[in-house]
Short mmCIF file of C-alpha atoms in Angstrom, two decimals:
data_model
loop_
_atom_site.label_atom_id
_atom_site.label_comp_id
_atom_site.label_asym_id
_atom_site.label_seq_id
_atom_site.Cartn_x
_atom_site.Cartn_y
_atom_site.Cartn_z
CA MET A 1 -27.98 -15.63 -3.38
CA VAL A 2 -27.50 -15.10 -7.09
CA LYS A 3 -24.13 -16.32 -8.31
CA GLY A 4 -22.16 -14.57 -11.03
CA LYS A 5 -18.63 -14.10 -12.31
CA LYS A 6 -16.79 -11.23 -10.66
CA ARG A 7 -15.40 -9.01 -13.38
CA GLY A 8 -11.84 -7.86 -12.89
CA LEU A 9 -11.31 -10.04 -9.82
CA GLY A 10 -9.97 -13.21 -11.41
CA LYS A 11 -11.79 -16.48 -12.08
CA GLY A 12 -10.63 -18.08 -8.83
CA LEU A 13 -12.07 -15.61 -6.33
CA GLU A 14 -15.58 -17.06 -6.36
CA ALA A 15 -14.20 -20.50 -5.48
CA LEU A 16 -11.94 -19.03 -2.81
CA ILE A 17 -14.64 -16.86 -1.21
CA PRO A 18 -17.95 -18.48 -2.23
CA ASP A 19 -20.24 -16.35 -0.04
CA MET A 20 -18.99 -12.99 -1.34
CA ILE A 21 -21.59 -10.87 -3.13
CA SER A 22 -20.83 -10.60 -6.82
CA PHE A 23 -20.83 -7.35 -8.79
CA ASN A 24 -23.24 -9.01 -11.21
CA GLU A 25 -25.83 -9.01 -8.41
CA ILE A 26 -25.56 -5.23 -8.20
CA GLU A 27 -25.98 -4.95 -11.97
CA GLN A 28 -29.02 -7.23 -11.90
CA ASP A 29 -30.55 -5.06 -9.16
CA VAL A 30 -30.37 -2.07 -11.49
CA THR A 31 -32.55 -3.83 -14.06
CA THR A 32 -34.94 -5.78 -11.81
CA GLU A 33 -35.43 -3.82 -8.56
CA LYS A 34 -37.81 -0.95 -7.91
CA ILE A 35 -36.25 2.50 -8.33
CA GLU A 36 -37.12 5.13 -5.69
CA GLN A 37 -36.49 8.87 -5.68
CA ILE A 38 -34.74 9.67 -2.37
CA SER A 39 -33.79 13.05 -0.93
CA ILE A 40 -30.11 13.75 -1.42
CA HIS A 41 -29.89 14.93 2.20
CA LYS A 42 -30.82 11.48 3.49
CA ILE A 43 -27.99 9.73 1.63
CA TYR A 44 -24.48 9.44 3.05
CA PRO A 45 -21.27 7.62 1.99
CA ASN A 46 -20.15 4.30 3.45
CA PRO A 47 -17.35 5.29 5.88
CA ASN A 48 -15.77 1.84 5.57
CA GLN A 49 -15.49 1.66 1.80
CA PRO A 50 -11.91 1.29 0.49
CA ARG A 51 -12.08 4.22 -1.94
CA LYS A 52 -11.03 7.41 -0.13
CA SER A 53 -10.06 9.86 -2.87
CA PHE A 54 -12.04 11.24 -5.81
CA ASN A 55 -10.85 13.25 -8.79
CA GLU A 56 -12.64 16.59 -8.53
CA GLU A 57 -12.29 17.32 -12.25
CA SER A 58 -13.97 14.04 -13.22
CA ILE A 59 -16.73 14.69 -10.66
CA GLN A 60 -17.37 18.09 -12.29
CA GLU A 61 -17.52 16.45 -15.74
CA LEU A 62 -20.01 13.91 -14.40
CA ALA A 63 -22.06 16.74 -12.88
CA ASN A 64 -22.19 18.49 -16.27
CA SER A 65 -23.36 15.25 -17.90
CA ILE A 66 -26.05 14.69 -15.23
CA LYS A 67 -27.26 18.25 -15.71
CA ILE A 68 -27.88 17.52 -19.39
CA HIS A 69 -28.88 13.84 -19.42
CA GLY A 70 -29.90 13.13 -15.81
CA ILE A 71 -28.72 10.15 -13.75
CA ILE A 72 -28.86 7.18 -16.11
CA GLN A 73 -27.82 4.52 -13.58
CA PRO A 74 -29.49 4.70 -10.14
CA LEU A 75 -27.50 4.68 -6.92
CA ILE A 76 -27.66 1.54 -4.77
CA VAL A 77 -28.18 2.25 -1.07
CA SER A 78 -28.93 0.42 2.17
CA LYS A 79 -31.49 1.66 4.72
CA THR A 80 -29.96 2.46 8.11
CA ALA A 81 -30.96 4.32 11.26
CA LYS A 82 -29.12 7.41 9.94
CA GLY A 83 -30.79 7.35 6.53
CA TYR A 84 -29.47 5.63 3.40
CA MET A 85 -25.86 4.46 3.12
CA ILE A 86 -24.33 4.28 -0.35
CA ILE A 87 -23.38 0.85 -1.62
CA ALA A 88 -22.56 1.97 -5.17
CA GLY A 89 -22.66 5.45 -6.69
CA GLU A 90 -20.75 7.88 -4.48
CA ARG A 91 -19.40 9.73 -7.52
CA ARG A 92 -22.96 10.24 -8.77
CA LEU A 93 -23.97 11.55 -5.34
CA ARG A 94 -21.08 14.03 -5.24
CA ALA A 95 -21.82 15.19 -8.78
CA SER A 96 -25.52 15.61 -7.96
CA ARG A 97 -24.67 17.82 -5.01
CA LEU A 98 -22.60 20.08 -7.26
CA ILE A 99 -25.67 20.90 -9.34
CA ASP A 100 -28.01 21.11 -6.31
CA LEU A 101 -30.26 18.16 -7.16
CA LYS A 102 -32.91 17.58 -4.49
CA GLU A 103 -33.52 13.87 -5.17
CA VAL A 104 -31.68 11.05 -6.89
CA PRO A 105 -32.91 7.67 -8.21
CA CYS A 106 -31.96 4.81 -5.88
CA ILE A 107 -32.41 1.08 -5.39
CA VAL A 108 -32.72 0.20 -1.70
CA LYS A 109 -31.06 -3.04 -0.57
CA ASN A 110 -30.94 -4.71 2.83
CA TYR A 111 -27.34 -5.75 3.36
CA SER A 112 -25.45 -6.55 6.55
CA GLU A 113 -22.42 -4.44 7.52
CA LYS A 114 -20.11 -7.19 6.25
CA GLN A 115 -21.93 -7.37 2.92
CA LEU A 116 -21.80 -3.58 2.53
CA LEU A 117 -18.01 -3.61 2.70
CA GLU A 118 -17.79 -6.59 0.37
CA VAL A 119 -19.88 -4.87 -2.29
CA SER A 120 -17.76 -1.72 -1.98
CA LEU A 121 -14.64 -3.82 -2.37
CA ILE A 122 -15.92 -5.52 -5.49
CA GLU A 123 -17.20 -2.33 -7.07
CA ASN A 124 -13.89 -0.55 -6.51
CA LEU A 125 -11.45 -3.38 -7.26
CA GLN A 126 -12.76 -3.64 -10.80
CA ARG A 127 -12.09 0.07 -11.44
CA GLN A 128 -8.96 1.06 -13.37
CA ASP A 129 -8.24 4.28 -11.43
CA LEU A 130 -8.09 2.86 -7.92
CA ASN A 131 -4.92 4.12 -6.21
CA VAL A 132 -2.43 1.61 -4.83
CA ILE A 133 -3.20 2.31 -1.16
CA GLU A 134 -6.93 1.74 -1.65
CA GLU A 135 -6.08 -1.42 -3.56
CA ALA A 136 -3.76 -2.56 -0.75
CA LEU A 137 -6.43 -1.93 1.89
CA ALA A 138 -8.92 -3.98 -0.11
CA TYR A 139 -6.48 -6.90 -0.39
CA GLN A 140 -5.68 -6.64 3.32
CA TYR A 141 -9.37 -6.86 4.16
CA LEU A 142 -9.84 -9.97 2.02
CA ILE A 143 -6.82 -11.67 3.63
CA GLN A 144 -7.91 -10.85 7.19
CA GLN A 145 -11.64 -11.41 6.74
CA TYR A 146 -11.41 -14.72 4.90
CA LYS A 147 -8.19 -16.05 6.48
CA VAL A 148 -6.50 -16.63 3.12
CA THR A 149 -2.79 -16.42 2.32
CA GLN A 150 -1.24 -13.91 -0.06
CA GLU A 151 -0.44 -16.78 -2.41
CA GLU A 152 -4.05 -18.03 -2.43
CA LEU A 153 -5.38 -14.52 -3.03
CA SER A 154 -2.86 -13.77 -5.77
CA GLU A 155 -3.92 -16.93 -7.63
CA ALA A 156 -7.61 -16.10 -7.19
CA LEU A 157 -7.11 -12.54 -8.42
CA GLY A 158 -4.95 -13.59 -11.35
CA LYS A 159 -2.08 -11.41 -10.11
CA SER A 160 1.50 -12.38 -9.29
CA ARG A 161 2.50 -13.08 -5.69
CA SER A 162 5.21 -10.39 -5.88
CA TYR A 163 2.70 -7.80 -7.16
CA LEU A 164 0.41 -8.45 -4.20
CA ALA A 165 3.26 -8.48 -1.68
CA ASN A 166 4.73 -5.20 -2.99
CA ILE A 167 1.39 -3.40 -2.77
CA LEU A 168 0.66 -4.70 0.75
CA ARG A 169 4.12 -3.60 1.94
CA LEU A 170 3.12 0.02 1.27
CA LEU A 171 0.79 -0.15 4.28
CA ARG A 172 3.90 -0.30 6.50
CA LEU A 173 4.88 3.25 5.49
CA ASP A 174 4.48 6.26 7.77
CA GLN A 175 0.81 7.28 7.68
CA ARG A 176 1.72 10.75 6.41
CA VAL A 177 3.58 9.16 3.47
CA ILE A 178 0.56 6.93 2.80
CA ASP A 179 -1.58 10.08 2.67
CA PHE A 180 0.81 11.60 0.11
CA ILE A 181 0.33 8.54 -2.12
CA ILE A 182 -3.47 8.70 -1.74
CA GLU A 183 -3.37 12.40 -2.68
CA GLY A 184 -1.28 11.62 -5.76
CA LYS A 185 1.76 13.59 -4.53
CA LEU A 186 3.86 10.41 -4.49
CA SER A 187 3.65 7.23 -6.55
CA GLY A 188 3.62 3.67 -5.28
CA GLY A 189 7.16 3.39 -6.69
CA HIS A 190 8.31 6.27 -4.46
CA GLY A 191 6.69 4.55 -1.49
CA ARG A 192 8.46 1.24 -2.16
CA ALA A 193 11.79 3.05 -2.57
CA ILE A 194 11.68 4.56 0.94
CA LEU A 195 10.29 1.52 2.80
CA SER A 196 13.73 0.60 4.15
CA ILE A 197 14.19 4.01 5.81
CA GLU A 198 13.84 4.01 9.60
CA PRO A 199 12.46 5.45 11.80
CA LEU A 200 9.15 6.47 10.23
CA ASP A 201 9.80 10.18 10.83
CA ARG A 202 12.73 9.95 8.41
CA GLN A 203 10.40 8.48 5.77
CA TYR A 204 8.17 11.52 6.15
CA LEU A 205 11.08 14.00 5.87
CA LEU A 206 12.38 12.19 2.78
CA ALA A 207 8.88 12.16 1.27
CA GLU A 208 8.68 15.94 1.68
CA LYS A 209 12.06 16.28 -0.06
CA ILE A 210 10.86 14.09 -2.94
CA ILE A 211 7.77 16.24 -3.42
CA SER A 212 9.52 19.61 -3.10
CA GLU A 213 12.36 18.64 -5.49
CA GLY A 214 10.25 16.54 -7.86
CA LEU A 215 12.57 13.53 -7.60
CA SER A 216 11.99 10.52 -9.84
CA VAL A 217 11.72 6.97 -8.46
CA ARG A 218 15.21 6.16 -9.79
CA GLN A 219 16.67 9.25 -8.08
CA VAL A 220 14.99 8.27 -4.81
CA GLU A 221 16.33 4.71 -5.04
CA GLU A 222 19.87 6.06 -5.44
CA LEU A 223 19.35 8.53 -2.59
CA VAL A 224 18.06 5.80 -0.26
CA LYS A 225 21.00 3.56 -1.20
CA ASN A 226 23.46 6.33 -0.27
CA LEU A 227 21.61 7.09 2.97
CA ASN A 228 21.61 3.44 4.05
CA ASN A 229 25.34 3.13 3.24
CA ALA A 230 26.06 6.26 5.29
CA ILE A 231 24.05 4.89 8.23
CA LYS A 232 26.01 1.59 8.08
CA GLU A 233 29.32 3.44 8.02
CA ASN A 234 28.31 5.62 10.99
CA HIS A 235 27.20 2.54 12.91
CA LYS A 236 30.49 0.83 12.12
CA LYS A 237 32.46 3.91 13.17
CA THR A 238 30.53 4.19 16.45
CA LYS A 239 31.09 0.52 17.12
CA ASN A 240 34.83 0.92 16.57
CA GLU A 241 34.95 3.98 18.80
CA ASN A 242 33.33 2.00 21.60
CA LYS A 243 35.71 -0.91 21.22
CA ASP A 244 37.81 -2.01 24.21
CA ILE A 245 41.17 -0.20 24.28
CA HIS A 246 43.03 -3.48 24.79
CA VAL A 247 41.30 -5.08 21.77
CA ALA A 248 42.02 -2.01 19.64
CA ALA A 249 45.71 -2.22 20.54
CA ILE A 250 45.85 -5.89 19.49
CA GLU A 251 44.14 -5.04 16.18
CA GLU A 252 46.73 -2.33 15.51
CA SER A 253 49.55 -4.76 16.26
CA LEU A 254 48.12 -7.39 13.90
CA ARG A 255 47.64 -4.76 11.17
CA SER A 256 51.33 -3.94 11.30
CA ILE A 257 52.19 -7.65 11.03
CA PHE A 258 49.85 -8.52 8.14
CA GLY A 259 49.93 -5.16 6.40
CA THR A 260 46.14 -5.11 6.04
CA LYS A 261 43.01 -4.33 8.03
CA VAL A 262 42.31 -6.67 10.95
CA ASN A 263 39.08 -6.66 12.94
CA ILE A 264 38.51 -8.50 16.23
CA ILE A 265 34.90 -9.26 17.13
CA LYS A 266 34.37 -10.28 20.74
CA GLY A 267 31.33 -12.14 22.03
CA ASN A 268 30.41 -13.20 25.56
CA LYS A 269 32.43 -16.42 25.42
CA LYS A 270 34.02 -16.52 22.00
CA GLY A 271 34.88 -14.22 19.11
CA LYS A 272 36.57 -14.11 15.73
CA ILE A 273 39.40 -12.36 13.90
CA GLU A 274 38.75 -10.96 10.41
CA ILE A 275 41.76 -10.36 8.14
CA GLU A 276 41.04 -8.52 4.90
CA TYR A 277 42.74 -9.29 1.56
CA TYR A 278 42.29 -7.57 -1.77
CA ASN A 279 43.27 -10.13 -4.41
CA ASP A 280 44.65 -13.65 -4.79
CA GLU A 281 48.26 -12.51 -4.44
CA ASP A 282 47.42 -10.67 -1.24
CA LEU A 283 45.72 -13.81 0.10
CA ASP A 284 48.82 -15.93 -0.69
CA ARG A 285 51.00 -13.34 1.06
CA ILE A 286 48.88 -13.47 4.24
CA ILE A 287 48.78 -17.28 4.24
CA GLY A 288 52.56 -17.27 3.94
CA LEU A 289 52.82 -15.05 6.99
CA LEU A 290 50.47 -17.31 8.97
CA GLN A 291 52.53 -20.38 8.03
#
């Protein structure tokens, strides 16, 4: 296998994953391999590639360019029982279909299923317009496939550990919210802001509110903070309402003695008494009463 530096993937990735196909190999294929004209109807996208969304406006611009100048860089495909699966060049294929091309120039490669996904990962990770969910899915694949830690991968990619962790956390969102991010209706920042909301149905309802009202990330962070505080207060209130009548009576008696809020927490065999104070003088007053 030809070795080469992986552009945009960090200098350490080749050492971490030595058998991964490099993007340089794809580039070398373009200049050294035989180019074949293949019917556009025999070519289909790789269903497992990380990139799921395409900007229709940029595809139309590419189609206009192809109409004038032709396809300058051939597609790279792999022969399968179904026809030819795209390894690199799905945007060119989509653009070619818009202008009703019958055939497109291709280089045919024989890659295994594992190699096909690797090449798609490499081709897409070095792009600047990859959305955060596609990026997260690519990182998740590398971690699971090669049994590496987030820390090892972050070093190999030349990215911070927190950056990697924050992107991967987005995959824990409700799938409908993930789809909103892929479609560009929400940003990764919006997604991170609502991660703490449970259950997932509430994430989806909040996501719809964000979209309909055009809320900024900062506004969503404040909204989530208020929602979480309200949930805690309701939980506390419910807990107090369910408290044993005898315990509640003791708490009320102690409140009248100390002149402040007293909370009794009972466990199976032991518990604790919490006495609130509001400043140093209040603390001295309560200590005096205890003495």
